[in-house]
PDB file of C-alpha atoms and ligand atoms in Angstrom:
ATOM      1  CA  MET V   1     110.516  89.782 109.969  1.00 97.00           C
ATOM      2  CA  TRP V   2     107.613  91.308 111.874  1.00 98.00           C
ATOM      3  CA  VAL V   3     104.024  91.341 110.666  1.00 98.00           C
ATOM      4  CA  GLU V   4     101.473  93.686 112.222  1.00 97.00           C
ATOM      5  CA  PRO V   5      99.402  91.404 114.461  1.00 96.00           C
ATOM      6  CA  VAL V   6      95.631  91.038 114.533  1.00 95.00           C
ATOM      7  CA  ARG V   7      94.429  93.216 117.403  1.00 92.00           C
ATOM      8  CA  ASP V   8      90.733  92.414 117.044  1.00 91.00           C
ATOM      9  CA  GLY V   9      90.260  88.635 117.015  1.00 87.00           C
ATOM     10  CA  GLY V  10      86.450  88.903 117.191  1.00 91.00           C
ATOM     11  CA  PRO V  11      83.818  89.188 114.463  1.00 90.00           C
ATOM     12  CA  THR V  12      84.462  92.938 114.010  1.00 89.00           C
ATOM     13  CA  GLY V  13      88.105  92.185 113.230  1.00 92.00           C
ATOM     14  CA  ILE V  14      87.294  90.198 110.081  1.00 93.00           C
ATOM     15  CA  TRP V  15      89.166  92.621 107.741  1.00 92.00           C
ATOM     16  CA  GLU V  16      92.230  92.645 109.956  1.00 94.00           C
ATOM     17  CA  GLN V  17      92.134  88.839 110.081  1.00 95.00           C
ATOM     18  CA  ARG V  18      91.797  88.548 106.279  1.00 95.00           C
ATOM     19  CA  TRP V  19      94.683  90.942 105.748  1.00 97.00           C
ATOM     20  CA  HIS V  20      96.827  88.947 108.170  1.00 97.00           C
ATOM     21  CA  GLN V  21      95.945  85.597 106.530  1.00 97.00           C
ATOM     22  CA  ALA V  22      96.798  86.974 103.085  1.00 98.00           C
ATOM     23  CA  VAL V  23     100.169  88.361 104.227  1.00 98.00           C
ATOM     24  CA  MET V  24     101.046  85.118 106.039  1.00 98.00           C
ATOM     25  CA  ALA V  25     100.164  83.109 102.909  1.00 98.00           C
ATOM     26  CA  ALA V  26     102.538  85.278 100.844  1.00 98.00           C
ATOM     27  CA  LEU V  27     105.206  84.849 103.527  1.00 98.00           C
ATOM     28  CA  ALA V  28     104.757  81.049 103.453  1.00 98.00           C
ATOM     29  CA  THR V  29     105.429  81.125  99.694  1.00 98.00           C
ATOM     30  CA  TRP V  30     108.710  82.995 100.223  1.00 97.00           C
ATOM     31  CA  GLN V  31     109.650  80.675 103.094  1.00 97.00           C
ATOM     32  CA  ARG V  32     109.826  77.794 100.629  1.00 96.00           C
ATOM     33  CA  HIS V  33     112.797  79.600  99.037  1.00 95.00           C
ATOM     34  CA  LEU V  34     114.388  81.650 101.843  1.00 94.00           C
ATOM     35  CA  PRO V  35     115.031  81.184 105.564  1.00 94.00           C
ATOM     36  CA  ILE V  36     112.824  83.786 107.260  1.00 96.00           C
ATOM     37  CA  THR V  37     112.457  84.226 111.014  1.00 96.00           C
ATOM     38  CA  LEU V  38     109.302  85.851 112.379  1.00 97.00           C
ATOM     39  CA  VAL V  39     109.729  87.952 115.520  1.00 97.00           C
ATOM     40  CA  ASP V  40     107.191  89.455 117.946  1.00 96.00           C
ATOM     41  CA  GLN V  41     109.021  92.715 118.585  1.00 96.00           C
ATOM     42  CA  PRO V  42     109.213  95.133 115.646  1.00 95.00           C
ATOM     43  CA  GLU V  43     112.566  96.533 116.873  1.00 90.00           C
ATOM     44  CA  ARG V  44     114.166  93.125 116.287  1.00 90.00           C
ATOM     45  CA  ALA V  45     112.998  92.876 112.678  1.00 94.00           C
ATOM     46  CA  GLN V  46     114.788  93.878 109.485  1.00 94.00           C
ATOM     47  CA  VAL V  47     111.538  93.633 107.530  1.00 97.00           C
ATOM     48  CA  LEU V  48     108.357  95.141 108.975  1.00 98.00           C
ATOM     49  CA  VAL V  49     104.970  94.611 107.349  1.00 98.00           C
ATOM     50  CA  GLU V  50     102.308  97.165 108.262  1.00 98.00           C
ATOM     51  CA  ARG V  51      98.590  97.182 107.516  1.00 97.00           C
ATOM     52  CA  ARG V  52      98.375 100.637 106.004  1.00 95.00           C
ATOM     53  CA  ARG V  53      97.637 102.205 102.644  1.00 94.00           C
ATOM     54  CA  PRO V  54     100.841 103.739 101.257  1.00 94.00           C
ATOM     55  CA  PRO V  55     100.703 107.537 100.959  1.00 91.00           C
ATOM     56  CA  ARG V  56     100.449 108.812  97.376  1.00 90.00           C
ATOM     57  CA  LEU V  57     103.826 109.047  95.679  1.00 87.00           C
ATOM     58  CA  ASN V  58     104.337 111.312  92.633  1.00 87.00           C
ATOM     59  CA  ASN V  59     100.566 111.720  92.665  1.00 84.00           C
ATOM     60  CA  ARG V  60     100.074 107.967  92.177  1.00 83.00           C
ATOM     61  CA  ALA V  61      98.088 105.726  94.504  1.00 84.00           C
ATOM     62  CA  SER V  62      99.198 102.150  95.148  1.00 89.00           C
ATOM     63  CA  HIS V  63      98.231  99.209  97.331  1.00 93.00           C
ATOM     64  CA  GLY V  64     101.734  98.305  98.398  1.00 95.00           C
ATOM     65  CA  ARG V  65     105.143  99.829  98.920  1.00 96.00           C
ATOM     66  CA  ALA V  66     108.511  98.753 100.269  1.00 96.00           C
ATOM     67  CA  VAL V  67     110.815 101.424 101.713  1.00 96.00           C
ATOM     68  CA  LEU V  68     114.486 100.675 102.364  1.00 96.00           C
ATOM     69  CA  GLU V  69     116.484 102.459 105.078  1.00 96.00           C
ATOM     70  CA  LEU V  70     119.991 101.940 106.366  1.00 94.00           C
ATOM     71  CA  LEU V  71     120.156 102.095 110.171  1.00 92.00           C
ATOM     72  CA  GLU V  72     122.927 102.081 112.721  1.00 91.00           C
ATOM     73  CA  VAL V  73     121.802  99.307 115.091  1.00 86.00           C
ATOM     74  CA  ARG V  74     123.112  98.416 118.544  1.00 86.00           C
ATOM     75  CA  ARG V  75     123.875  94.702 118.693  1.00 82.00           C
ATOM     76  CA  PRO V  76     125.630  92.808 121.493  1.00 88.00           C
ATOM     77  CA  ARG V  77     129.174  94.251 121.726  1.00 90.00           C
ATOM     78  CA  THR V  78     128.894  96.394 118.599  1.00 91.00           C
ATOM     79  CA  TRP V  79     127.070  98.963 116.500  1.00 92.00           C
ATOM     80  CA  GLN V  80     126.487  97.991 112.920  1.00 89.00           C
ATOM     81  CA  LEU V  81     124.787  99.200 109.778  1.00 91.00           C
ATOM     82  CA  GLU V  82     121.770  97.115 108.835  1.00 89.00           C
ATOM     83  CA  PRO V  83     119.099  97.450 106.188  1.00 91.00           C
ATOM     84  CA  ARG V  84     115.520  97.824 107.333  1.00 96.00           C
ATOM     85  CA  VAL V  85     112.606  97.558 104.942  1.00 97.00           C
ATOM     86  CA  THR V  86     109.152  98.787 105.871  1.00 98.00           C
ATOM     87  CA  VAL V  87     106.463  97.187 103.728  1.00 98.00           C
ATOM     88  CA  LEU V  88     103.068  98.865 103.606  1.00 97.00           C
ATOM     89  CA  ILE V  89     100.200  96.688 102.417  1.00 97.00           C
ATOM     90  CA  SER V  90      96.794  98.288 102.039  1.00 96.00           C
ATOM     91  CA  PRO V  91      93.902  96.407 103.672  1.00 94.00           C
ATOM     92  CA  GLY V  92      91.414  97.828 101.171  1.00 90.00           C
ATOM     93  CA  GLN V  93      91.533  95.027  98.585  1.00 92.00           C
ATOM     94  CA  ALA V  94      90.110  91.563  98.035  1.00 94.00           C
ATOM     95  CA  GLN V  95      92.046  88.877  99.898  1.00 95.00           C
ATOM     96  CA  PRO V  96      93.805  87.389  96.793  1.00 96.00           C
ATOM     97  CA  ALA V  97      94.865  90.892  95.742  1.00 95.00           C
ATOM     98  CA  ILE V  98      96.318  91.547  99.219  1.00 97.00           C
ATOM     99  CA  GLN V  99      98.238  88.248  98.971  1.00 97.00           C
ATOM    100  CA  ALA V 100      99.560  89.108  95.494  1.00 97.00           C
ATOM    101  CA  THR V 101     100.566  92.608  96.652  1.00 97.00           C
ATOM    102  CA  ALA V 102     102.328  91.138  99.698  1.00 98.00           C
ATOM    103  CA  LEU V 103     104.125  88.532  97.566  1.00 98.00           C
ATOM    104  CA  HIS V 104     105.419  91.305  95.264  1.00 97.00           C
ATOM    105  CA  GLU V 105     106.395  93.794  97.986  1.00 97.00           C
ATOM    106  CA  LEU V 106     108.115  91.092 100.058  1.00 98.00           C
ATOM    107  CA  GLY V 107     110.174  90.323  96.953  1.00 97.00           C
ATOM    108  CA  HIS V 108     111.450  93.922  97.112  1.00 97.00           C
ATOM    109  CA  ALA V 109     112.122  93.529 100.843  1.00 97.00           C
ATOM    110  CA  PHE V 110     114.188  90.392 100.167  1.00 95.00           C
ATOM    111  CA  GLY V 111     116.357  92.197  97.635  1.00 94.00           C
ATOM    112  CA  LEU V 112     114.528  91.960  94.316  1.00 95.00           C
ATOM    113  CA  TRP V 113     114.257  95.691  93.766  1.00 93.00           C
ATOM    114  CA  GLY V 114     113.852  95.402  90.009  1.00 94.00           C
ATOM    115  CA  HIS V 115     110.708  94.565  88.086  1.00 96.00           C
ATOM    116  CA  SER V 116     109.832  91.982  85.456  1.00 96.00           C
ATOM    117  CA  ASP V 117     108.177  92.838  82.138  1.00 94.00           C
ATOM    118  CA  GLN V 118     106.164  89.579  82.251  1.00 94.00           C
ATOM    119  CA  PRO V 119     102.711  89.910  83.871  1.00 94.00           C
ATOM    120  CA  SER V 120     102.863  86.249  84.977  1.00 95.00           C
ATOM    121  CA  ASP V 121     105.767  86.973  87.355  1.00 97.00           C
ATOM    122  CA  ALA V 122     105.214  87.958  90.983  1.00 97.00           C
ATOM    123  CA  MET V 123     107.720  90.765  90.389  1.00 97.00           C
ATOM    124  CA  ALA V 124     105.849  92.134  87.335  1.00 96.00           C
ATOM    125  CA  ALA V 125     106.032  95.894  86.953  1.00 92.00           C
ATOM    126  CA  LYS V 126     102.302  96.087  86.279  1.00 86.00           C
ATOM    127  CA  PRO V 127      99.994  93.570  87.916  1.00 82.00           C
ATOM    128  CA  GLY V 128      97.888  91.626  85.410  1.00 83.00           C
ATOM    129  CA  ALA V 129      94.170  90.894  85.754  1.00 86.00           C
ATOM    130  CA  LYS V 130      94.833  87.675  87.662  1.00 92.00           C
ATOM    131  CA  PRO V 131      96.537  87.962  91.082  1.00 95.00           C
ATOM    132  CA  ILE V 132      99.894  86.128  91.091  1.00 97.00           C
ATOM    133  CA  LEU V 133     100.043  84.018  94.268  1.00 97.00           C
ATOM    134  CA  GLU V 134     103.125  81.883  93.513  1.00 97.00           C
ATOM    135  CA  LEU V 135     106.676  82.688  92.430  1.00 98.00           C
ATOM    136  CA  SER V 136     107.178  81.921  88.756  1.00 97.00           C
ATOM    137  CA  GLU V 137     110.184  79.941  87.536  1.00 97.00           C
ATOM    138  CA  ARG V 138     111.616  83.297  86.392  1.00 97.00           C
ATOM    139  CA  ASP V 139     111.117  84.872  89.835  1.00 97.00           C
ATOM    140  CA  GLN V 140     112.906  81.901  91.408  1.00 97.00           C
ATOM    141  CA  ARG V 141     115.809  82.107  88.959  1.00 97.00           C
ATOM    142  CA  THR V 142     116.201  85.833  89.707  1.00 96.00           C
ATOM    143  CA  LEU V 143     116.259  85.082  93.441  1.00 96.00           C
ATOM    144  CA  ARG V 144     118.932  82.385  92.967  1.00 94.00           C
ATOM    145  CA  TRP V 145     120.983  84.758  90.812  1.00 94.00           C
ATOM    146  CA  LEU V 146     120.749  87.417  93.529  1.00 93.00           C
ATOM    147  CA  GLN V 147     121.823  84.963  96.232  1.00 90.00           C
ATOM    148  CA  GLN V 148     124.924  84.051  94.224  1.00 90.00           C
ATOM    149  CA  GLN V 149     126.165  87.636  94.037  1.00 88.00           C
ATOM    150  CA  PRO V 150     129.483  88.230  95.801  1.00 84.00           C
ATOM    151  CA  GLY V 151     129.196  90.118  99.077  1.00 75.00           C
ATOM    152  CA  LEU V 152     125.855  88.539 100.040  1.00 68.00           C
ATOM    153  CA  ASN V 153     127.547  85.379 101.186  1.00 60.00           C
ATOM    154  CA  PRO V 154     128.831  85.535 104.789  1.00 59.00           C
ATOM    155  CA  SER V 155     131.850  83.335 103.998  1.00 53.00           C
ATOM    156  CA  PRO V 156     135.101  85.341 104.163  1.00 51.00           C
ATOM    157  CA  THR V 157     136.734  86.371 100.907  1.00 48.00           C
ATOM    158  CA  PRO V 158     140.041  84.546 100.379  1.00 48.00           C
TER     159      PRO V 158
HETATM  160 ZN1   ZN F 201     107.269  96.702  92.745  1.00 59.13          ZN
END
Protein backbone atom coordinates (compact mmCIF):
# COMPACT_ATOMS: atom_id res chain seq x y z
CA MET A 1 0.00 0.00 0.00
CA TRP A 2 1.16 3.52 -0.80
CA VAL A 3 -0.14 6.65 0.89
CA GLU A 4 0.43 10.07 -0.66
CA PRO A 5 3.22 11.57 1.46
CA VAL A 6 3.25 14.94 3.19
CA ARG A 7 5.17 17.27 0.89
CA ASP A 8 4.95 20.35 3.10
CA GLY A 9 6.17 19.49 6.60
CA GLY A 10 6.08 23.13 7.76
CA PRO A 11 3.31 25.21 9.31
CA THR A 12 1.65 25.83 5.91
CA GLY A 13 1.32 22.08 5.42
CA ILE A 14 -1.01 21.63 8.40
CA TRP A 15 -3.94 20.35 6.26
CA GLU A 16 -1.74 17.89 4.42
CA GLN A 17 -0.35 16.69 7.76
CA ARG A 18 -3.85 16.28 9.26
CA TRP A 19 -5.03 14.35 6.23
CA HIS A 20 -1.99 12.07 6.45
CA GLN A 21 -2.45 11.47 10.21
CA ALA A 22 -6.11 10.59 9.69
CA VAL A 23 -5.36 8.14 6.86
CA MET A 24 -2.53 6.51 8.84
CA ALA A 25 -4.84 6.12 11.86
CA ALA A 26 -7.41 4.33 9.67
CA LEU A 27 -4.63 2.16 8.24
CA ALA A 28 -3.45 1.25 11.77
CA THR A 29 -6.98 0.04 12.56
CA TRP A 30 -6.97 -2.26 9.52
CA GLN A 31 -3.46 -3.46 10.35
CA ARG A 32 -4.80 -5.02 13.53
CA HIS A 33 -6.78 -7.40 11.30
CA LEU A 34 -4.76 -7.71 8.07
CA PRO A 35 -1.08 -7.85 7.13
CA ILE A 36 -0.44 -4.64 5.18
CA THR A 37 2.93 -3.54 3.83
CA LEU A 38 3.53 0.16 3.20
CA VAL A 39 5.80 1.01 0.26
CA ASP A 40 7.48 4.27 -0.81
CA GLN A 41 7.06 3.80 -4.55
CA PRO A 42 3.50 3.98 -5.88
CA GLU A 43 4.32 1.56 -8.74
CA ARG A 44 4.98 -1.19 -6.18
CA ALA A 45 1.62 -0.79 -4.45
CA GLN A 46 -1.65 -2.62 -5.07
CA VAL A 47 -3.54 -0.02 -3.04
CA LEU A 48 -2.82 3.68 -3.59
CA VAL A 49 -4.32 6.36 -1.36
CA GLU A 50 -4.42 9.85 -2.86
CA ARG A 51 -5.29 13.17 -1.25
CA ARG A 52 -7.88 14.31 -3.75
CA ARG A 53 -11.60 14.98 -3.85
CA PRO A 54 -13.28 12.32 -6.00
CA PRO A 55 -14.84 13.71 -9.19
CA ARG A 56 -18.65 13.80 -9.16
CA LEU A 57 -20.19 10.48 -10.14
CA ASN A 58 -23.79 10.29 -11.42
CA ASN A 59 -24.06 13.92 -10.36
CA ARG A 60 -23.28 13.00 -6.74
CA ALA A 61 -20.42 14.45 -4.71
CA SER A 62 -18.57 12.29 -2.18
CA HIS A 63 -15.57 12.53 0.12
CA GLY A 64 -14.12 9.16 -0.73
CA ARG A 65 -13.99 6.62 -3.51
CA ALA A 66 -12.22 3.35 -4.24
CA VAL A 67 -11.66 2.38 -7.88
CA LEU A 68 -10.64 -1.17 -8.81
CA GLU A 69 -8.60 -1.95 -11.93
CA LEU A 70 -7.07 -5.17 -13.19
CA LEU A 71 -3.53 -4.64 -14.51
CA GLU A 72 -1.01 -6.79 -16.30
CA VAL A 73 2.10 -6.32 -14.14
CA ARG A 74 5.71 -7.27 -14.88
CA ARG A 75 7.12 -9.23 -11.95
CA PRO A 76 10.47 -11.04 -11.78
CA ARG A 77 10.35 -13.79 -14.46
CA THR A 78 6.68 -13.30 -15.31
CA TRP A 79 3.76 -11.07 -16.25
CA GLN A 80 0.70 -11.46 -14.12
CA LEU A 81 -2.74 -9.98 -13.61
CA GLU A 82 -3.05 -8.07 -10.36
CA PRO A 83 -5.77 -5.91 -8.86
CA ARG A 84 -4.97 -2.29 -8.17
CA VAL A 85 -7.25 -0.08 -6.13
CA THR A 86 -6.93 3.69 -6.17
CA VAL A 87 -8.53 5.27 -3.12
CA LEU A 88 -9.35 8.97 -3.26
CA ILE A 89 -9.85 10.68 0.08
CA SER A 90 -10.89 14.32 0.08
CA PRO A 91 -8.84 16.61 2.34
CA GLY A 92 -11.78 18.99 2.78
CA GLN A 93 -13.27 17.49 5.95
CA ALA A 94 -12.69 17.52 9.69
CA GLN A 95 -9.95 15.12 10.77
CA PRO A 96 -12.30 12.47 12.32
CA ALA A 97 -14.42 12.52 9.16
CA ILE A 98 -11.30 11.97 7.01
CA GLN A 99 -10.35 9.02 9.25
CA ALA A 100 -13.86 7.53 9.02
CA THR A 101 -13.90 7.99 5.22
CA ALA A 102 -10.47 6.35 4.95
CA LEU A 103 -11.52 3.45 7.18
CA HIS A 104 -14.57 2.83 4.94
CA GLU A 105 -12.80 3.23 1.58
CA LEU A 106 -9.87 1.05 2.69
CA GLY A 107 -12.45 -1.63 3.50
CA HIS A 108 -13.45 -1.54 -0.19
CA ALA A 109 -9.78 -1.69 -1.20
CA PHE A 110 -9.28 -4.79 0.97
CA GLY A 111 -12.17 -6.59 -0.69
CA LEU A 112 -15.29 -5.52 1.19
CA TRP A 113 -17.07 -4.08 -1.81
CA GLY A 114 -20.53 -4.42 -0.30
CA HIS A 115 -22.19 -2.11 2.20
CA SER A 116 -23.84 -2.62 5.57
CA ASP A 117 -27.32 -1.34 6.43
CA GLN A 118 -26.20 -0.58 10.01
CA PRO A 119 -24.94 2.99 10.55
CA SER A 120 -22.66 1.77 13.38
CA ASP A 121 -20.54 -0.28 10.94
CA ALA A 122 -17.48 1.17 9.22
CA MET A 123 -18.88 -0.28 5.98
CA ALA A 124 -22.29 1.42 6.39
CA ALA A 125 -23.90 2.48 3.14
CA LYS A 126 -24.76 5.89 4.58
CA PRO A 127 -22.47 7.42 7.18
CA GLY A 128 -24.26 8.29 10.42
CA ALA A 129 -23.85 11.53 12.37
CA LYS A 130 -20.95 10.12 14.38
CA PRO A 131 -17.75 9.20 12.47
CA ILE A 132 -16.99 5.47 12.81
CA LEU A 133 -13.29 5.13 13.66
CA GLU A 134 -13.15 1.42 14.59
CA LEU A 135 -14.29 -1.76 12.86
CA SER A 136 -17.47 -3.09 14.42
CA GLU A 137 -17.83 -6.75 15.38
CA ARG A 138 -19.97 -7.11 12.24
CA ASP A 139 -17.28 -5.54 10.03
CA GLN A 140 -14.73 -7.96 11.49
CA ARG A 141 -16.98 -10.98 10.93
CA THR A 142 -17.51 -9.93 7.29
CA LEU A 143 -13.74 -9.63 6.83
CA ARG A 144 -13.17 -13.11 8.32
CA TRP A 145 -15.91 -14.54 6.10
CA LEU A 146 -14.25 -12.97 3.05
CA GLN A 147 -10.84 -14.36 4.00
CA GLN A 148 -12.30 -17.87 4.22
CA GLN A 149 -13.62 -17.81 0.66
CA PRO A 150 -12.02 -20.39 -1.64
CA GLY A 151 -9.58 -18.94 -4.15
CA LEU A 152 -8.29 -16.23 -1.79
CA ASN A 153 -6.08 -18.70 0.00
CA PRO A 154 -2.68 -19.24 -1.68
CA SER A 155 -2.57 -22.92 -0.66
CA PRO A 156 -2.95 -25.21 -3.70
CA THR A 157 -6.29 -26.90 -4.26
CA PRO A 158 -6.03 -30.67 -3.76
ZN1 LIG B 1 -18.67 2.56 0.25
